[in-house]
Amino acid sequence: MSVADRLREKYDEWVREFLIPTLKRVPEWRKFATSFGVEIKPLYTPLDVKGDYLEKMGFPGEYPFTRGIYPTMYRSRLWTFREYSGFGSPEDTNKRYKFLISQGQTGLSVAFDLPTQLGLDPDHELAYPEVGKVGVSVPEVVSMSILFNGIDISKITTSFTINATAAEILSMYITVAEGVGIDKAVLDGTIQNDILKEFIARNLYIYPPLHSMRYAVDIIAYTSRNMPKWHPISISGYHFREAGATAVQEVAFTLADAIEYTNWVINRWKMGVDDFAPGLSFFFAATTNLFEEVAKFRAARRLYARIMRERFGAKKLESMKLKFHVQTSGATLTAQQPEVNIIRTTIQALAAVLGGAQSLHVNAYDEALALPTERSVKLALRVQQVIAYESGVIDSIDPLGGSYYIEWLTDAIEEEVMKIIDYVDKLGGMTRAVEIGYPQRAIAESAYQYQKMVEEGKIAVIGVNMFREEEEELHIELHRVDPVSRERSIKRVREVRERRDREAWERALNDLRRAAELEDENIFPYILNAIRAKATVGEVSGVLREVWGEYKPPSIY
Amino acid sequence: MKIEELLERARNWDKLAIAKLITMAEEGVEPQLDVRRRSHVIGITGPPGSGKSTLIYTMARKIPQDKRVAILTIDPSSPFTGGSFMGNRIRMQELTSKPNIYIRSMATRGIRGGLNYATVAAINILEYAGADYIFLETVGAGQSDTDVKYVADTILVLVPPLSGDEIQALKSGLMEIGDIYVVSKSDNPASESTYRDLMAMVDMVREIKGETWRPTVLKVSGLYGYGVDELLKVIDDRFGELMKNGRLDNTLRSRRTLEMRLYAYDLLEKSLNEAKDLESKVINGELSPRDAARRLLNYYDKPRLDHVAVAIKNIDEAARKFRELGLRVSDPIVVEEQGVKVVMVMLGNTKIELLEPLGPETTVAKFIEKRVRVFTT
Amino acid sequence: MPKPKVIIAKLGLDGHDRGAKVIARALAEAGFEVVYTGIRQTPSQVIETAIQEDAKLIGISILSGSHMELIGELMRIMRERGVSIPVLVGGIIPPEDRDALLKMGVAGVYGPGTPLREIIDIVKKLTGVS
C-alpha cells in the first residue's frame, strides 16, 4: 500500500470513529465557509494538497513566486511603512508627513481631495464644498512644491492615489523635482493610474472608457521609457473589496484589469511585454479573515506569474513578479466601539505581512467617523512596527507555506479566480465588460448578500450585530479640517493663474487639444508641458473633457 | 392642489403638476384631457444592456432647448414584493435640471410585466402638457416590446453588436416591429457585421410588408456620441412623413384600445386578489379551477339579468319600504323625456328599477292603468 | 399597490456608492419603488428629481465629509421651492454634526452599522406605510 493510500485509509477511519461520534455529542455551532462560498472542512491533510511542490510553490524569488518575490524577503528589507494621508491645504499635509516620518514611516502616500481627483479647480462650483475634505487640495504645481517642502524626494518613495488626473499630478511632481535639480529618471514612487477600477468600483472617472484607457496607457509608455524607477500604475483590487467583492472577485477583476492594460500597451505602443511589465504594481485589501487573505496573496502571486509568462510570453523574472501594496480594509471598521478597530487592523496587517506584501498602510481606528488624527495615525504606524520588530513573524519566509489548509485555500482561490478571468475573456476583455456593467453588477450583488448575512447574524461584526452597546458614548477626539485651508487653496490657484506667462500657457493648452484629437499621439508630454506652463488641473482636464466628453455609467441593479 | 389647477399648470409644462397628475393616473384617477396636438412618441426597445438609456440621454441633450422632451423609463416590478429598483435615470441625471426636459421612472406593476395603463395615461398627460418628443424606454424584454407598438408612432430597436446566431435569435421578436434599427456601441469593432446582417434582414422585411416607410438601419454610439445627429434627423423625417399621410391618428386609436385592455388587466388582477372565497373553494375542491375562473368573470351569468322594471304609483313610499327591508336604494332621479321618476333597488347581482309616472298622459301611467298593481301601498 | 416612490441619491463628488446601492436594493425588496440617481448629484438635481418623480422621501448618502455644506444647500433649495419631502442622511457623519443636521430639518441621520431593518422601518413611517 502506498503512503497516500495508507493516509486515506487512516483519515477515513478518523472521520468514522472520532469525528462523527464527537459531532453527535457536540455539534458545530455554525457553518464554516470561505468568503466566496466554498465549504471549509474541519481538517486538512496532505490528501488535500495536489500537485508538485517545485511546480506550484518553488522558492522565494523564483517562478511562480508563490512563496515570495524576493529570495530574502523581510530578512533583508522590511516592507515600506506607508500611511495614506492628506487633508486641507498642502501646508497642513506637509506638516503631517513630517510628523509621520519622525515617527518611523518609511514611504509617503498622498491622499488628494475629490476636486483634484476629478479635475476641478477649488473655485469651481461643484468643488467648493469638497476642497481639502478627503485629501489635500493640489490644483497646481505651486501647491505640489509646498506639499514636499523640506522632504528629500530623491530619497523617499512616494505613492499618489490619483487616477483620472494621474498625468497632471505626475507632471507636477516631475516639475517640482526639476525645480530643485532632481532628474525625473531618479524619481521613485507610484501613481495609481488605474482607471478601470474607477469605472468598476471607486467612481472617480472623468472621460469615457476608451479615452481613459488611452490616457492611462500613454503614461505607462512614457514612464517606461523615461523614468525607469517609477511605477506608472498600481492595479487595484482594494476598491473592489471595499465595494463588497469577495476575495476571489478582488483578485480576478484585478488580474483581468492587468491583462487589459498589458494588451493595450502592447497593441497601442508596440512595446514588448518585458519593456514595461516590471513597472506594473498592485494594490490589495486585507480583511480580518487571516488565513483566507494570506492564501489570496499567494494565489494572486502565482496566477500573475503564470499569466505574464504563459499568456504574454514574458522572459524577464521582473515582469512576472506581483509587487503589491496592502491597505487594511476600511469597510470592516465600525463606528461602534471604535477602539476595537485597532484589534481588527492588527490582524489585517498580519495577513498582509504573512502574505508577503511590499508596502503596507494600516487604517486608523477612527476612520469610520472621520479622517485620522495625529494620535490615531501614530497608533496605526505602531501596529506595523510591533509586527515588524516584536512579533517574529518575519523571521522565516512565507511561514504559513506548507500548511495543508493554506495550500488548499490557495488552490481553491486560484481555481475560482480563473473561472472569472475566462468569463471576462469571453466578454472581450475588461473595457468591454465595464461598458456593459458586468463587474459592477457582480460586486453590487456580493455587497448586498454580505449585508444580508450581517443582518441575519451569519457574519459576525463585534459591536454591531454582536455585543452591541446601546446608548454608546464616544470618548475619542475627531479630526477636523481647518476651514481656512479651503480659502488658502482658492487664493493660491487664482494667484497662479494671474502670475503665469499667458502666452506659453495658451500655447501649451492648444497643443494639448490638438494632441487629444489625434489618436496616435502620446498625450503625456503635452500634459507635462501644460503643467510646466502653470496650467491648473481643472484647465488640463477641461480641455480633455471638451475633446473626449464625459462618461455616463450604465445602470446597475 | 385641485385637479383643475394641476391641469392648468401642466399645460405650461409645470413639472410638479405633471408629476402629480401621473401619480394620480397611477392611482387610478382618469382625468379628461383634450389633445390639441400630437407629440412624437418614440418607443426605444432592445435587449437589456443594449444602451437604451445612454442613447436617450445623448439624443435628448442634442434636441433644441425650445422643444419639450419627456422621457418615460420603465423598470420591472418584483412579482414578489411589488417593489422596483429604478436605475435608468443614472445616465440621464445631467438632463434633470434642463427646463425643457421631464423624466419619469415608472414600474411595470401588475401581472403582465409589460406596459400598464398608467404608462399610457402618462403619455396622454405628457401630450396634453405639450411635449414635442416623448421617449418611452421599455424594459427590453418580453411583453412590453409588443405593447409598445400600440402607443409609439416610431419604434426604435437597439441592437448591440452580436454574432450571427444571436441576431437570428433576436429576429423573431424585434424584427417585425422596428421603424428604425440602431446598431448600438458602434465603437465596438463587432458592430460592423451586425450592421450588415441587419441591413439584409430589413431589406427582406421591407419587401414582404410593402409599407411606405422604409425601415432604416443606423450605426450609433451613445457612449461616444457617434451617429446621433443622423439618428435625430431620421426620427424627425419619420414624424413628417407620418403627419403627411395622416397615420398619426392610427396610433392615437390603438393607444386608446391598449389603455382599455391594460386597464382591464389591472381590474382583473384586482378582482383576482380579492377572490379569496373562490380560491378557498378551489383549494378544498368545491370548484374546479376553470369553473372558479369562469365564475370570477361572471361567465355563468351571461346572458345576465341586469334589472327588472316595475311601474308604481308612489315611488317614495316604495323606496322607504325597501330601505326598511335593509336593501340599498338609490336617490330618485327624474327622466324628463321618458316622463318618469326612477329609483334603483340593489339586489346583489341584479337590480329592481322602480318607475313612477310624472303625469297621467305618460306611457307608464297608461301601462299602470291597464295592468294589475304589483305592490299595494 | 406598491409602496410609495423614494429617491436614493449620492450628493457631492464622493464615489462611495456601496451603502447607497445596498439601501436602495433593500428598500426595493421591501416593496418600495426606488429611484437611484447614481453618484455626483448636486442638491438642485436631487430636488428636481424628487419633483419629477413625485417622490415621498429622499435618502442621501455622503462619505466625503462635505455633508454640512451640501445638506444645508439641499434644505435651503427645498424651502425656496416650497417642496417638503422628508430627507434622511447616511454616511460618515461625526456625532456633533448629527445634531446640526437634525436642526436643519433632516428627518434622520444614520451612520455605519445601522441595520437595514431600522432604515426600512423609518422609511415606512415617514412615507405613511403601515
Short mmCIF file of N, CA, C and O in Angstrom, two decimals, chain B residues 13 38-44 56 63 68-72 102 119 122-137 151-154 255:
data_model
loop_
_atom_site.label_atom_id
_atom_site.label_comp_id
_atom_site.label_asym_id
_atom_site.label_seq_id
_atom_site.Cartn_x
_atom_site.Cartn_y
_atom_site.Cartn_z
N TRP B 13 -46.25 73.25 -18.88
CA TRP B 13 -45.04 72.44 -18.65
C TRP B 13 -44.51 72.59 -17.23
O TRP B 13 -43.31 72.62 -16.97
N ARG B 38 -50.37 66.48 -31.52
CA ARG B 38 -49.73 65.21 -31.26
C ARG B 38 -48.26 65.38 -30.91
O ARG B 38 -47.55 66.16 -31.52
N SER B 39 -47.81 64.62 -29.90
CA SER B 39 -46.38 64.52 -29.64
C SER B 39 -45.85 63.40 -30.52
O SER B 39 -46.61 62.53 -30.93
N HIS B 40 -44.56 63.44 -30.76
CA HIS B 40 -43.96 62.29 -31.44
C HIS B 40 -43.55 61.29 -30.36
O HIS B 40 -42.62 61.53 -29.59
N VAL B 41 -44.29 60.19 -30.28
CA VAL B 41 -43.99 59.18 -29.26
C VAL B 41 -43.03 58.16 -29.86
O VAL B 41 -43.35 57.51 -30.86
N ILE B 42 -41.85 58.07 -29.25
CA ILE B 42 -40.81 57.20 -29.78
C ILE B 42 -40.52 56.09 -28.78
O ILE B 42 -40.05 56.34 -27.67
N GLY B 43 -40.85 54.89 -29.14
CA GLY B 43 -40.57 53.74 -28.27
C GLY B 43 -39.15 53.28 -28.50
O GLY B 43 -38.73 53.10 -29.64
N ILE B 44 -38.38 53.11 -27.41
CA ILE B 44 -37.00 52.65 -27.54
C ILE B 44 -36.95 51.25 -26.94
O ILE B 44 -37.18 51.08 -25.75
N ILE B 56 -30.85 57.58 -25.24
CA ILE B 56 -31.87 58.60 -24.99
C ILE B 56 -31.21 59.87 -24.44
O ILE B 56 -31.51 60.98 -24.86
N ILE B 63 -31.40 67.77 -28.62
CA ILE B 63 -32.64 68.37 -29.10
C ILE B 63 -32.68 69.83 -28.64
O ILE B 63 -32.37 70.12 -27.49
N ARG B 68 -40.07 70.62 -26.12
CA ARG B 68 -40.31 69.94 -24.86
C ARG B 68 -40.08 68.44 -25.03
O ARG B 68 -40.65 67.82 -25.93
N VAL B 69 -39.25 67.91 -24.15
CA VAL B 69 -38.88 66.49 -24.26
C VAL B 69 -39.30 65.76 -22.99
O VAL B 69 -38.96 66.20 -21.88
N ALA B 70 -40.04 64.69 -23.15
CA ALA B 70 -40.39 63.86 -21.99
C ALA B 70 -39.76 62.49 -22.16
O ALA B 70 -39.69 61.96 -23.27
N ILE B 71 -39.28 61.95 -21.06
CA ILE B 71 -38.68 60.62 -21.09
C ILE B 71 -39.39 59.76 -20.05
O ILE B 71 -39.41 60.10 -18.87
N LEU B 72 -39.98 58.68 -20.52
CA LEU B 72 -40.59 57.71 -19.59
C LEU B 72 -39.73 56.48 -19.63
O LEU B 72 -39.48 55.92 -20.69
N TYR B 102 -38.43 66.57 -19.07
CA TYR B 102 -39.09 65.93 -17.93
C TYR B 102 -38.81 64.43 -17.99
O TYR B 102 -38.99 63.80 -19.03
N THR B 119 -48.87 53.87 -17.77
CA THR B 119 -47.89 54.34 -18.75
C THR B 119 -48.62 55.05 -19.90
O THR B 119 -48.18 56.11 -20.36
N ALA B 122 -49.84 58.26 -18.69
CA ALA B 122 -48.74 59.23 -18.60
C ALA B 122 -48.45 59.83 -19.97
O ALA B 122 -48.20 61.04 -20.10
N ILE B 123 -48.50 59.02 -21.00
CA ILE B 123 -48.29 59.53 -22.37
C ILE B 123 -49.38 60.54 -22.70
O ILE B 123 -49.10 61.63 -23.23
N ASN B 124 -50.62 60.22 -22.35
CA ASN B 124 -51.71 61.16 -22.60
C ASN B 124 -51.47 62.49 -21.89
O ASN B 124 -51.66 63.56 -22.46
N ILE B 125 -51.04 62.40 -20.64
CA ILE B 125 -50.81 63.61 -19.85
C ILE B 125 -49.68 64.44 -20.47
O ILE B 125 -49.79 65.66 -20.60
N LEU B 126 -48.61 63.77 -20.86
CA LEU B 126 -47.46 64.49 -21.42
C LEU B 126 -47.81 65.12 -22.76
O LEU B 126 -47.34 66.21 -23.10
N GLU B 127 -48.64 64.45 -23.51
CA GLU B 127 -49.07 65.01 -24.79
C GLU B 127 -49.94 66.25 -24.54
O GLU B 127 -49.78 67.28 -25.18
N TYR B 128 -50.80 66.11 -23.54
CA TYR B 128 -51.64 67.23 -23.13
C TYR B 128 -50.77 68.40 -22.67
O TYR B 128 -51.06 69.56 -22.95
N ALA B 129 -49.68 68.10 -21.97
CA ALA B 129 -48.79 69.14 -21.47
C ALA B 129 -47.95 69.76 -22.59
O ALA B 129 -47.20 70.70 -22.35
N GLY B 130 -48.05 69.20 -23.77
CA GLY B 130 -47.40 69.83 -24.92
C GLY B 130 -46.01 69.32 -25.23
O GLY B 130 -45.18 70.05 -25.79
N ALA B 131 -45.72 68.06 -24.90
CA ALA B 131 -44.41 67.50 -25.22
C ALA B 131 -44.24 67.42 -26.74
O ALA B 131 -45.18 67.05 -27.45
N ASP B 132 -43.06 67.77 -27.22
CA ASP B 132 -42.78 67.58 -28.64
C ASP B 132 -42.32 66.15 -28.89
O ASP B 132 -42.72 65.53 -29.86
N TYR B 133 -41.47 65.68 -27.99
CA TYR B 133 -40.99 64.30 -28.09
C TYR B 133 -41.32 63.56 -26.80
O TYR B 133 -41.12 64.12 -25.71
N ILE B 134 -41.83 62.37 -26.91
CA ILE B 134 -41.95 61.51 -25.72
C ILE B 134 -41.16 60.24 -26.01
O ILE B 134 -41.50 59.46 -26.89
N PHE B 135 -40.06 60.08 -25.28
CA PHE B 135 -39.28 58.85 -25.42
C PHE B 135 -39.77 57.84 -24.39
O PHE B 135 -39.85 58.15 -23.20
N LEU B 136 -40.09 56.66 -24.85
CA LEU B 136 -40.56 55.62 -23.95
C LEU B 136 -39.55 54.48 -23.96
O LEU B 136 -39.42 53.77 -24.97
N GLU B 137 -38.82 54.36 -22.86
CA GLU B 137 -37.80 53.31 -22.78
C GLU B 137 -38.39 52.06 -22.16
O GLU B 137 -38.81 52.08 -21.01
N VAL B 151 -48.59 52.17 -28.77
CA VAL B 151 -48.55 53.55 -28.25
C VAL B 151 -47.54 54.44 -28.96
O VAL B 151 -47.66 55.66 -28.90
N ALA B 152 -46.56 53.84 -29.60
CA ALA B 152 -45.49 54.64 -30.18
C ALA B 152 -45.74 54.90 -31.66
O ALA B 152 -46.21 54.01 -32.38
N ASP B 153 -45.43 56.12 -32.09
CA ASP B 153 -45.53 56.44 -33.51
C ASP B 153 -44.34 55.86 -34.26
O ASP B 153 -44.42 55.50 -35.42
N THR B 154 -43.22 55.82 -33.52
CA THR B 154 -41.99 55.33 -34.12
C THR B 154 -41.34 54.37 -33.15
O THR B 154 -41.25 54.66 -31.96
N ARG B 255 -53.69 53.45 -29.23
CA ARG B 255 -53.31 53.79 -27.87
C ARG B 255 -54.53 53.69 -26.95
O ARG B 255 -54.46 53.18 -25.84
#
